[in-house]
mmCIF file of C-alpha atoms and ligand atoms in Angstrom:
data_model
loop_
_atom_site.group_PDB
_atom_site.id
_atom_site.type_symbol
_atom_site.label_atom_id
_atom_site.label_comp_id
_atom_site.label_asym_id
_atom_site.label_seq_id
_atom_site.Cartn_x
_atom_site.Cartn_y
_atom_site.Cartn_z
ATOM 1 C CA MET Y 272 91.740 101.320 118.200
ATOM 2 C CA SER Y 273 91.424 104.075 120.675
ATOM 3 C CA SER Y 274 92.616 107.513 119.605
ATOM 4 C CA GLN Y 275 95.338 108.436 120.767
ATOM 5 C CA HIS Y 276 97.985 111.616 120.950
ATOM 6 C CA THR Y 277 100.911 110.896 118.109
ATOM 7 C CA LYS Y 278 104.146 112.519 118.970
ATOM 8 C CA ILE Y 279 106.238 114.035 116.663
ATOM 9 C CA LEU Y 280 109.958 113.430 117.375
ATOM 10 C CA ASN Y 281 112.670 115.664 115.733
ATOM 11 C CA VAL Y 282 115.809 114.525 114.265
ATOM 12 C CA ASN Y 283 117.368 117.025 112.696
ATOM 13 C CA ASN Y 284 118.250 119.406 115.796
ATOM 14 C CA PHE Y 285 119.465 119.414 119.372
ATOM 15 C CA ASP Y 286 117.064 116.750 120.509
ATOM 16 C CA ASP Y 287 118.319 114.088 118.260
ATOM 17 C CA ALA Y 288 119.316 111.650 120.696
ATOM 18 C CA ASN Y 289 116.441 111.843 122.902
ATOM 19 C CA SER Y 290 114.361 111.067 119.932
ATOM 20 C CA VAL Y 291 116.337 108.162 118.874
ATOM 21 C CA LYS Y 292 116.063 107.437 122.524
ATOM 22 C CA GLU Y 293 112.165 107.796 123.049
ATOM 23 C CA ALA Y 294 111.207 105.896 119.621
ATOM 24 C CA ALA Y 295 113.414 102.797 120.568
ATOM 25 C CA LYS Y 296 111.764 103.238 124.293
ATOM 26 C CA LEU Y 297 108.091 103.177 122.680
ATOM 27 C CA LEU Y 298 108.904 100.150 120.444
ATOM 28 C CA LYS Y 299 110.246 97.950 123.232
ATOM 29 C CA ASN Y 300 106.933 98.765 125.062
ATOM 30 C CA GLY Y 301 105.166 97.670 121.910
ATOM 31 C CA GLU Y 302 103.935 100.937 121.039
ATOM 32 C CA LEU Y 303 103.408 101.906 116.894
ATOM 33 C CA VAL Y 304 106.558 104.121 115.558
ATOM 34 C CA ALA Y 305 106.914 105.494 112.262
ATOM 35 C CA PHE Y 306 110.528 106.426 111.562
ATOM 36 C CA PRO Y 307 112.162 107.779 108.015
ATOM 37 C CA THR Y 308 113.815 104.925 105.792
ATOM 38 C CA GLU Y 309 115.731 105.633 102.527
ATOM 39 C CA THR Y 310 112.787 104.497 100.614
ATOM 40 C CA VAL Y 311 109.605 105.576 101.960
ATOM 41 C CA TYR Y 312 108.531 105.995 105.968
ATOM 42 C CA GLY Y 313 107.837 102.640 107.693
ATOM 43 C CA LEU Y 314 105.312 101.876 110.141
ATOM 44 C CA GLY Y 315 107.147 99.819 112.978
ATOM 45 C CA ALA Y 316 106.355 97.534 115.401
ATOM 46 C CA ASN Y 317 108.517 94.742 117.720
ATOM 47 C CA GLY Y 318 108.802 92.284 115.455
ATOM 48 C CA LEU Y 319 109.048 89.233 117.641
ATOM 49 C CA SER Y 320 105.826 90.416 119.307
ATOM 50 C CA THR Y 321 102.373 89.139 117.930
ATOM 51 C CA GLU Y 322 100.205 91.609 120.045
ATOM 52 C CA ALA Y 323 102.594 95.013 118.603
ATOM 53 C CA VAL Y 324 102.057 93.619 115.592
ATOM 54 C CA MET Y 325 98.757 92.685 115.899
ATOM 55 C CA ASN Y 326 98.252 96.704 116.354
ATOM 56 C CA ILE Y 327 100.397 97.601 112.932
ATOM 57 C CA PHE Y 328 97.265 96.025 111.091
ATOM 58 C CA THR Y 329 94.542 97.680 113.062
ATOM 59 C CA ALA Y 330 96.909 101.130 112.570
ATOM 60 C CA LYS Y 331 96.899 100.585 108.933
ATOM 61 C CA GLY Y 332 93.335 98.734 107.941
ATOM 62 C CA ARG Y 333 96.043 96.367 106.172
ATOM 63 C CA PRO Y 334 94.320 92.676 105.427
ATOM 64 C CA SER Y 335 95.811 90.307 107.531
ATOM 65 C CA ASP Y 336 97.397 88.117 104.640
ATOM 66 C CA ASN Y 337 99.420 90.325 103.966
ATOM 67 C CA PRO Y 338 102.937 90.035 105.436
ATOM 68 C CA LEU Y 339 105.124 92.387 106.767
ATOM 69 C CA ILE Y 340 108.860 93.097 106.336
ATOM 70 C CA LEU Y 341 111.695 92.705 109.600
ATOM 71 C CA HIS Y 342 114.199 95.209 110.052
ATOM 72 C CA ILE Y 343 117.143 94.514 111.453
ATOM 73 C CA GLY Y 344 119.952 96.984 112.402
ATOM 74 C CA GLU Y 345 123.133 94.365 111.924
ATOM 75 C CA LEU Y 346 123.804 91.296 110.319
ATOM 76 C CA GLU Y 347 124.192 88.930 113.154
ATOM 77 C CA GLN Y 348 120.029 89.834 114.098
ATOM 78 C CA LEU Y 349 119.945 87.297 110.491
ATOM 79 C CA ASP Y 350 120.550 83.933 111.351
ATOM 80 C CA ALA Y 351 117.681 83.691 113.927
ATOM 81 C CA LEU Y 352 115.071 84.748 111.553
ATOM 82 C CA VAL Y 353 116.196 82.468 109.092
ATOM 83 C CA SER Y 354 116.262 78.475 108.855
ATOM 84 C CA GLU Y 355 119.169 78.715 105.845
ATOM 85 C CA ARG Y 356 121.162 81.355 104.272
ATOM 86 C CA SER Y 357 121.899 80.611 100.528
ATOM 87 C CA GLU Y 358 125.049 81.485 99.022
ATOM 88 C CA LEU Y 359 123.119 83.842 96.378
ATOM 89 C CA ALA Y 360 121.647 85.054 99.934
ATOM 90 C CA ASN Y 361 125.322 86.282 100.605
ATOM 91 C CA GLN Y 362 125.861 87.504 97.287
ATOM 92 C CA LEU Y 363 123.187 89.940 97.376
ATOM 93 C CA ILE Y 364 123.446 91.246 100.800
ATOM 94 C CA GLU Y 365 127.461 91.901 100.586
ATOM 95 C CA SER Y 366 126.428 93.714 97.496
ATOM 96 C CA PHE Y 367 123.116 95.931 98.946
ATOM 97 C CA TRP Y 368 122.822 95.943 102.479
ATOM 98 C CA PRO Y 369 122.776 98.371 104.480
ATOM 99 C CA GLY Y 370 119.902 99.588 101.427
ATOM 100 C CA ALA Y 371 116.395 99.072 99.781
ATOM 101 C CA LEU Y 372 116.493 95.599 99.248
ATOM 102 C CA THR Y 373 114.373 92.849 100.641
ATOM 103 C CA LEU Y 374 115.152 89.806 100.853
ATOM 104 C CA VAL Y 375 112.182 86.354 101.208
ATOM 105 C CA MET Y 376 114.046 83.578 102.779
ATOM 106 C CA LYS Y 377 112.714 80.789 104.751
ATOM 107 C CA ARG Y 378 111.861 81.624 108.108
ATOM 108 C CA SER Y 379 112.650 80.482 111.726
ATOM 109 C CA GLN Y 380 110.397 79.357 114.530
ATOM 110 C CA LEU Y 381 111.280 82.676 116.095
ATOM 111 C CA VAL Y 382 109.382 84.753 113.414
ATOM 112 C CA PRO Y 383 105.464 85.435 114.774
ATOM 113 C CA ASP Y 384 102.709 83.635 112.154
ATOM 114 C CA ILE Y 385 100.856 87.036 112.347
ATOM 115 C CA VAL Y 386 104.203 88.716 110.468
ATOM 116 C CA THR Y 387 104.496 85.963 107.683
ATOM 117 C CA ALA Y 388 101.003 85.856 107.226
ATOM 118 C CA LYS Y 389 101.566 81.989 107.733
ATOM 119 C CA LEU Y 390 103.642 81.982 104.716
ATOM 120 C CA ASP Y 391 106.983 79.283 105.711
ATOM 121 C CA THR Y 392 109.333 82.419 104.165
ATOM 122 C CA VAL Y 393 110.519 85.892 105.773
ATOM 123 C CA ALA Y 394 111.014 89.147 104.230
ATOM 124 C CA ILE Y 395 114.100 90.982 105.437
ATOM 125 C CA ARG Y 396 115.977 94.117 104.902
ATOM 126 C CA MET Y 397 118.692 96.051 106.444
ATOM 127 C CA PRO Y 398 118.254 99.843 105.781
ATOM 128 C CA SER Y 399 120.302 102.297 105.428
ATOM 129 C CA HIS Y 400 118.917 105.974 106.419
ATOM 130 C CA PRO Y 401 121.111 107.092 109.366
ATOM 131 C CA VAL Y 402 118.076 107.614 111.797
ATOM 132 C CA ALA Y 403 116.504 103.791 111.106
ATOM 133 C CA ARG Y 404 120.335 102.451 111.484
ATOM 134 C CA ARG Y 405 119.728 104.313 115.032
ATOM 135 C CA ILE Y 406 116.648 103.526 116.269
ATOM 136 C CA LEU Y 407 117.492 100.081 115.373
ATOM 137 C CA LYS Y 408 120.821 99.994 117.436
ATOM 138 C CA GLU Y 409 119.015 101.266 120.157
ATOM 139 C CA VAL Y 410 115.866 98.903 120.454
ATOM 140 C CA GLN Y 411 118.113 96.052 119.599
ATOM 141 C CA LEU Y 412 115.056 93.966 118.288
ATOM 142 C CA PRO Y 413 114.019 93.270 114.834
ATOM 143 C CA ILE Y 414 111.265 95.635 113.730
ATOM 144 C CA ALA Y 415 108.215 94.708 111.818
ATOM 145 C CA ALA Y 416 107.095 98.074 109.384
ATOM 146 C CA PRO Y 417 105.449 98.205 106.521
ATOM 147 C CA SER Y 418 105.257 101.849 104.375
ATOM 148 C CA ALA Y 419 103.870 104.258 106.937
ATOM 149 C CA ASN Y 420 100.117 104.924 104.784
ATOM 150 C CA ARG Y 421 96.726 104.350 105.742
ATOM 151 C CA SER Y 422 96.278 100.802 103.431
ATOM 152 C CA GLY Y 423 95.821 101.562 100.184
ATOM 153 C CA ARG Y 424 97.246 105.191 99.877
ATOM 154 C CA PRO Y 425 100.447 106.250 98.886
ATOM 155 C CA SER Y 426 102.986 105.424 100.900
ATOM 156 C CA PRO Y 427 104.858 108.263 102.974
ATOM 157 C CA THR Y 428 107.533 110.058 101.940
ATOM 158 C CA LEU Y 429 107.796 112.425 104.214
ATOM 159 C CA ALA Y 430 106.586 112.629 108.506
ATOM 160 C CA GLU Y 431 103.731 115.115 107.505
ATOM 161 C CA HIS Y 432 102.238 112.678 104.854
ATOM 162 C CA VAL Y 433 102.595 109.830 108.378
ATOM 163 C CA MET Y 434 100.352 112.421 110.014
ATOM 164 C CA ASN Y 435 97.834 112.865 107.655
ATOM 165 C CA ASP Y 436 97.217 109.346 107.499
ATOM 166 C CA LEU Y 437 97.511 108.124 110.724
ATOM 167 C CA ASN Y 438 97.652 110.845 113.483
ATOM 168 C CA GLY Y 439 95.800 109.702 116.290
ATOM 169 C CA ARG Y 440 96.383 105.882 115.686
ATOM 170 C CA ILE Y 441 100.085 105.484 116.450
ATOM 171 C CA ALA Y 442 102.047 106.464 119.461
ATOM 172 C CA ALA Y 443 105.147 108.848 117.706
ATOM 173 C CA VAL Y 444 106.400 109.499 114.362
ATOM 174 C CA VAL Y 445 110.317 110.244 114.195
ATOM 175 C CA ASP Y 446 110.404 113.200 111.001
ATOM 176 C CA GLY Y 447 113.763 112.384 109.123
ATOM 177 C CA GLY Y 448 112.899 114.616 106.257
ATOM 178 C CA ALA Y 449 112.422 113.493 103.052
ATOM 179 C CA CYS Y 450 113.617 110.337 101.881
ATOM 180 C CA GLY Y 451 116.200 109.492 99.654
ATOM 181 C CA TYR Y 452 114.358 106.880 97.048
ATOM 182 C CA GLY Y 453 110.825 107.819 97.347
ATOM 183 C CA LEU Y 454 109.867 103.807 96.736
ATOM 184 C CA GLU Y 455 109.724 101.056 98.176
ATOM 185 C CA SER Y 456 112.715 98.223 98.238
ATOM 186 C CA THR Y 457 113.035 96.153 95.716
ATOM 187 C CA VAL Y 458 111.588 92.598 97.054
ATOM 188 C CA VAL Y 459 113.649 89.457 95.937
ATOM 189 C CA ASP Y 460 112.223 85.956 96.710
ATOM 190 C CA LEU Y 461 115.459 83.568 97.831
ATOM 191 C CA SER Y 462 113.411 80.577 98.469
ATOM 192 C CA GLY Y 463 113.291 78.999 95.533
ATOM 193 C CA ASP Y 464 116.168 77.915 92.708
ATOM 194 C CA VAL Y 465 116.225 81.415 91.118
ATOM 195 C CA PRO Y 466 115.621 84.651 92.237
ATOM 196 C CA VAL Y 467 112.800 86.256 91.948
ATOM 197 C CA ILE Y 468 111.677 90.050 91.678
ATOM 198 C CA LEU Y 469 108.920 90.473 93.937
ATOM 199 C CA ARG Y 470 108.501 94.228 93.471
ATOM 200 C CA PRO Y 471 110.642 95.995 91.633
ATOM 201 C CA GLY Y 472 112.708 99.180 93.687
ATOM 202 C CA GLY Y 473 115.428 101.009 93.532
ATOM 203 C CA VAL Y 474 117.958 98.256 93.703
ATOM 204 C CA THR Y 475 117.028 97.404 89.599
ATOM 205 C CA GLU Y 476 117.052 94.040 88.303
ATOM 206 C CA GLU Y 477 120.278 95.007 86.177
ATOM 207 C CA MET Y 478 122.090 96.145 89.520
ATOM 208 C CA ILE Y 479 121.076 92.781 90.785
ATOM 209 C CA GLU Y 480 122.343 90.507 87.744
ATOM 210 C CA ASP Y 481 125.060 92.792 87.692
ATOM 211 C CA ALA Y 482 126.044 91.118 91.308
ATOM 212 C CA VAL Y 483 125.233 87.774 91.601
ATOM 213 C CA GLY Y 484 126.158 86.962 87.276
ATOM 214 C CA THR Y 485 122.771 85.130 86.947
ATOM 215 C CA SER Y 486 119.701 86.199 85.136
ATOM 216 C CA VAL Y 487 116.770 87.054 87.417
ATOM 217 C CA MET Y 488 112.756 86.412 86.990
ATOM 218 C CA ARG Y 489 109.516 88.681 87.104
ATOM 219 C CA PRO Y 490 106.499 87.327 88.150
ATOM 220 C CA THR Y 491 104.362 87.770 84.711
ATOM 221 C CA ALA Y 492 101.149 89.786 85.145
ATOM 222 C CA ASN Y 493 99.354 86.647 84.785
ATOM 223 C CA THR Y 494 101.073 84.901 87.251
ATOM 224 C CA ALA Y 495 101.134 87.444 90.108
ATOM 225 C CA GLU Y 496 97.387 87.701 89.333
ATOM 226 C CA HIS Y 497 96.633 84.203 89.807
ATOM 227 C CA THR Y 498 98.663 82.592 92.888
ATOM 228 C CA PRO Y 499 100.175 85.582 94.014
ATOM 229 C CA LYS Y 500 103.404 84.504 95.741
ATOM 230 C CA SER Y 501 103.631 88.419 97.355
ATOM 231 C CA PRO Y 502 100.266 88.701 98.886
ATOM 232 C CA GLY Y 503 100.388 92.447 98.798
ATOM 233 C CA MET Y 504 100.668 92.228 95.114
ATOM 234 C CA LYS Y 505 96.877 91.740 94.505
ATOM 235 C CA TYR Y 506 95.681 94.346 96.464
ATOM 236 C CA ARG Y 507 95.149 98.124 94.797
ATOM 237 C CA HIS Y 508 97.693 100.020 96.070
ATOM 238 C CA TYR Y 509 99.156 103.905 96.387
ATOM 239 C CA ALA Y 510 96.262 105.194 94.991
ATOM 240 C CA PRO Y 511 94.872 108.688 95.168
ATOM 241 C CA ASP Y 512 91.337 108.936 95.853
ATOM 242 C CA THR Y 513 90.838 110.988 92.365
ATOM 243 C CA ALA Y 514 90.887 108.856 89.315
ATOM 244 C CA LEU Y 515 94.159 108.684 87.752
ATOM 245 C CA ILE Y 516 94.768 107.687 84.414
ATOM 246 C CA ILE Y 517 98.429 106.854 82.848
ATOM 247 C CA GLY Y 518 99.114 108.420 79.534
ATOM 248 C CA GLY Y 519 101.870 108.598 76.968
ATOM 249 C CA LYS Y 520 105.432 109.990 77.211
ATOM 250 C CA GLN Y 521 104.894 112.213 74.651
ATOM 251 C CA ALA Y 522 103.619 116.020 74.786
ATOM 252 C CA ASN Y 523 100.935 115.295 71.748
ATOM 253 C CA GLU Y 524 99.774 112.092 73.036
ATOM 254 C CA LEU Y 525 99.137 113.646 76.324
ATOM 255 C CA GLN Y 526 97.803 116.518 74.938
ATOM 256 C CA GLU Y 527 94.852 113.980 73.028
ATOM 257 C CA LEU Y 528 93.625 111.877 76.224
ATOM 258 C CA ILE Y 529 93.350 115.657 78.357
ATOM 259 C CA ASP Y 530 91.607 117.018 75.724
ATOM 260 C CA GLN Y 531 89.285 114.070 75.196
ATOM 261 C CA TYR Y 532 88.286 114.690 79.246
ATOM 262 C CA ARG Y 533 88.377 117.966 78.370
ATOM 263 C CA ASN Y 534 85.601 117.654 76.305
ATOM 264 C CA LYS Y 535 83.237 115.661 78.373
ATOM 265 C CA GLY Y 536 83.485 118.647 80.749
ATOM 266 C CA LYS Y 537 85.588 116.838 83.405
ATOM 267 C CA ARG Y 538 88.480 118.644 85.099
ATOM 268 C CA VAL Y 539 91.899 117.460 83.875
ATOM 269 C CA ALA Y 540 95.538 117.753 86.580
ATOM 270 C CA ALA Y 541 98.136 116.845 84.328
ATOM 271 C CA ALA Y 542 100.923 115.421 85.766
ATOM 272 C CA VAL Y 543 104.182 115.580 84.077
ATOM 273 C CA THR Y 544 108.090 116.351 83.497
ATOM 274 C CA ALA Y 545 109.344 119.405 83.536
ATOM 275 C CA ASP Y 546 110.037 119.472 80.263
ATOM 276 C CA LEU Y 547 106.395 118.783 79.179
ATOM 277 C CA GLN Y 548 104.854 121.831 81.398
ATOM 278 C CA LYS Y 549 105.057 124.124 78.665
ATOM 279 C CA GLU Y 550 103.947 122.405 75.801
ATOM 280 C CA ILE Y 551 100.716 120.815 77.720
ATOM 281 C CA GLN Y 552 97.421 122.510 78.588
ATOM 282 C CA ALA Y 553 95.455 121.739 81.202
ATOM 283 C CA ASP Y 554 93.415 122.682 83.955
ATOM 284 C CA HIS Y 555 96.277 122.033 86.751
ATOM 285 C CA HIS Y 556 99.633 121.322 86.146
ATOM 286 C CA LEU Y 557 101.942 118.911 88.890
ATOM 287 C CA ASN Y 558 105.136 118.460 88.432
ATOM 288 C CA LEU Y 559 107.395 115.228 88.346
ATOM 289 C CA GLY Y 560 110.674 116.468 88.355
ATOM 290 C CA GLU Y 561 113.696 116.001 85.188
ATOM 291 C CA LYS Y 562 112.782 114.252 82.843
ATOM 292 C CA ASP Y 563 116.666 112.583 82.883
ATOM 293 C CA ARG Y 564 116.257 112.297 86.412
ATOM 294 C CA LEU Y 565 114.737 109.183 87.286
ATOM 295 C CA ASP Y 566 115.416 108.953 90.320
ATOM 296 C CA ARG Y 567 114.105 112.418 91.685
ATOM 297 C CA VAL Y 568 111.130 111.932 89.848
ATOM 298 C CA SER Y 569 110.704 108.215 91.780
ATOM 299 C CA GLN Y 570 111.537 110.660 94.938
ATOM 300 C CA ARG Y 571 108.750 112.720 93.852
ATOM 301 C CA VAL Y 572 106.038 110.559 92.485
ATOM 302 C CA TYR Y 573 103.891 109.658 95.690
ATOM 303 C CA GLN Y 574 104.320 113.116 96.725
ATOM 304 C CA VAL Y 575 102.462 114.148 93.539
ATOM 305 C CA LEU Y 576 100.320 111.192 93.873
ATOM 306 C CA ARG Y 577 99.240 113.075 97.286
ATOM 307 C CA GLU Y 578 99.187 116.447 95.433
ATOM 308 C CA VAL Y 579 96.631 115.372 93.147
ATOM 309 C CA ASP Y 580 94.066 114.844 95.989
ATOM 310 C CA ALA Y 581 95.115 118.328 97.724
ATOM 311 C CA LEU Y 582 93.223 119.709 94.369
ATOM 312 C CA GLN Y 583 89.818 118.465 95.449
ATOM 313 C CA PRO Y 584 86.914 118.848 95.043
ATOM 314 C CA ASN Y 585 88.345 120.929 92.096
ATOM 315 C CA VAL Y 586 89.892 118.216 89.650
ATOM 316 C CA ASP Y 587 88.009 114.925 88.189
ATOM 317 C CA VAL Y 588 90.468 113.187 87.075
ATOM 318 C CA CYS Y 589 94.824 113.026 87.184
ATOM 319 C CA ILE Y 590 96.683 111.966 83.606
ATOM 320 C CA ILE Y 591 100.336 111.399 84.485
ATOM 321 C CA GLN Y 592 102.794 110.535 82.086
ATOM 322 C CA SER Y 593 104.647 106.837 81.451
ATOM 323 C CA PHE Y 594 108.506 106.155 81.986
ATOM 324 C CA GLU Y 595 110.395 103.791 79.832
ATOM 325 C CA GLU Y 596 110.364 100.204 82.053
ATOM 326 C CA LYS Y 597 113.943 100.236 82.628
ATOM 327 C CA GLY Y 598 115.913 100.625 85.612
ATOM 328 C CA ILE Y 599 114.020 102.757 88.418
ATOM 329 C CA GLY Y 600 111.724 103.255 85.446
ATOM 330 C CA ARG Y 601 109.955 99.860 86.024
ATOM 331 C CA ALA Y 602 109.253 100.472 89.925
ATOM 332 C CA ILE Y 603 107.852 103.876 88.731
ATOM 333 C CA MET Y 604 105.550 102.164 86.408
ATOM 334 C CA ASN Y 605 104.663 99.431 88.385
ATOM 335 C CA ARG Y 606 103.223 101.422 90.937
ATOM 336 C CA LEU Y 607 101.277 103.777 88.847
ATOM 337 C CA ASN Y 608 100.061 101.138 87.002
ATOM 338 C CA LYS Y 609 99.111 99.455 90.514
ATOM 339 C CA ALA Y 610 97.595 103.369 91.670
ATOM 340 C CA ALA Y 611 95.696 103.652 88.522
ATOM 341 C CA ASN Y 612 91.938 103.340 87.846
ATOM 342 C CA VAL Y 613 92.411 102.013 84.033
HETATM 343 O O1 LIG I 819 110.884 100.020 101.520
HETATM 344 C C1 LIG I 819 110.108 99.337 102.133
HETATM 345 O O2 LIG I 819 109.917 97.943 101.709
HETATM 346 C C2 LIG I 819 109.248 99.920 103.208
HETATM 347 C C3 LIG I 819 110.089 100.273 104.005
HETATM 348 C C4 LIG I 819 109.735 100.786 105.566
HETATM 349 O O3 LIG I 819 111.029 99.493 104.577
HETATM 350 N N1 LIG I 819 108.283 98.526 103.197
HETATM 351 C C5 LIG I 819 107.117 98.318 102.988
HETATM 352 O O4 LIG I 819 106.238 97.671 103.699
HETATM 353 O O5 LIG I 819 106.888 98.362 101.470
HETATM 354 P P1 LIG I 819 105.201 97.158 103.071
HETATM 355 O O6 LIG I 819 104.655 96.314 104.217
HETATM 356 O O7 LIG I 819 104.235 98.099 102.041
HETATM 357 O O8 LIG I 819 105.398 95.795 101.457
HETATM 358 C C6 LIG I 819 105.925 94.766 101.962
HETATM 359 C C7 LIG I 819 105.975 93.849 100.649
HETATM 360 C C8 LIG I 819 104.282 93.593 100.465
HETATM 361 O O9 LIG I 819 104.346 93.548 98.700
HETATM 362 C C9 LIG I 819 104.079 91.991 101.185
HETATM 363 O O10 LIG I 819 103.390 91.279 100.561
HETATM 364 C C10 LIG I 819 105.542 91.327 100.740
HETATM 365 O O11 LIG I 819 106.780 92.830 100.885
HETATM 366 N N2 LIG I 819 106.155 90.666 101.579
HETATM 367 C C11 LIG I 819 106.454 90.467 102.836
HETATM 368 N N3 LIG I 819 106.608 89.479 103.413
HETATM 369 C C12 LIG I 819 106.518 88.643 102.386
HETATM 370 C C13 LIG I 819 106.928 86.856 101.611
HETATM 371 N N4 LIG I 819 107.317 86.098 103.147
HETATM 372 N N5 LIG I 819 106.709 86.909 100.805
HETATM 373 C C14 LIG I 819 106.214 87.564 100.217
HETATM 374 N N6 LIG I 819 106.136 88.610 99.984
HETATM 375 C C15 LIG I 819 106.699 89.166 101.190
HETATM 376 MG MG1 LIG I 820 102.712 99.553 101.245
#
C-alpha cells in the first residue's frame, strides 16, 4: 500500500462538525478512516465496496479469511443486509442496540463476499459512541470496521494507538479520546438454533441470558480450535512484542512466578491491580487499575499491553495477574489468553 499522509480529525472542539463531515466524505470516496466507538477504535471503509474493504485487509495486514463487522447507524439499514431477522435477534437488538453487541445473522446478497470471507453469515453492530453515530448518520452506508490496529497487535483504545500502528497507511483518524469499554464487542452467533457467544465482551453472558430468558452457549476451547466458527478465533491476537505470561490472582503466587524469572536473570515487568502494587517486587510496575472496578481494568488492559512494549529494550517478560472469569472478567481473560505466549 502506498504511503499517504494520515490526517488527525479532532472532535472535541469547534471543528467538530467539519471533522465528522470530512470523515464521512473520505469514507464515501472509498478511503480508510479510523474512528472511536464505545469498545475500541474501528478502521472504517465503505462496507458495500469490495475495493474499499480490500484496503482494510492491506492496511492491517489481516488474513483474508477473517470476516469483518458491518456497523450501522439506524435500524432501517439492517434488513437489506440480512436474509432473515429472528425473534431472538429482535429481543437482543431491543435490549442492547445501540451498544457493544455484534450479531451474526444469515447474510443477504447485498453484502460483498470480502466482508464475510465468503461465509453465509454477516456480523452487524450498531455502536453507541456519539462520534461513531454521527459519522454513520452522515455517511448513510454500512461501514465495515475491524479494530484499528495492525493485525495481531493489541486493539487501539486511543487515537494515538491507531497512529502508532497505521500512520501513513490510512487517510484519517477521528480523535474522540479514550474508548469506554476498552475491549471489543461481544459477538453472538444467531444463525443456528441456539445463540452462541463467539467472543465475550462488555455485554456479558449473564446480561444476554437475562434479556432473552434462555441460556446461551460458549464454544469450548476444543471446538473453537478445530472448527473455528468465528474465523478470527484461531489467530494469536492482541499481543505485545514482549513475552507475556499470565500469573495468579494473589500477591504470593505472582511474586513466586516473578522470582522464578528474575532468578534466571530476566528483567520482569509486573502488570497488576493497584492493591497489589506495594506487595510485589519487580523491575517494572504497570498498573491495571482498581481490583474492584473490572470495568476500568477492561478499559486499561490494551493500553497496559502497549505500555509493556514501551519499556523495551529494558524488559524481557511481563507477568500479568489473572481475574475471575465472570461478567466482564470473562472478556478480560479471553483477551489475555490470546495475547499470552504461554
Ligand atoms: O468492538 C468491536 O467489535 C470492534 C469495533 C471497531 O466495532 N470491531 C472489532 O472487529 O473487534 P474485528 O474485526 O477486530 O473483530 C471481529 C470479530 C472477528 O473475531 C471475526 O472473526 C468475527 O468478529 N466475525 C466477523 N464476521 C463473522 C461471521 N460472519 N461469523 C462469525 N464471526 C465473524
Ligand atoms: Mg481485532
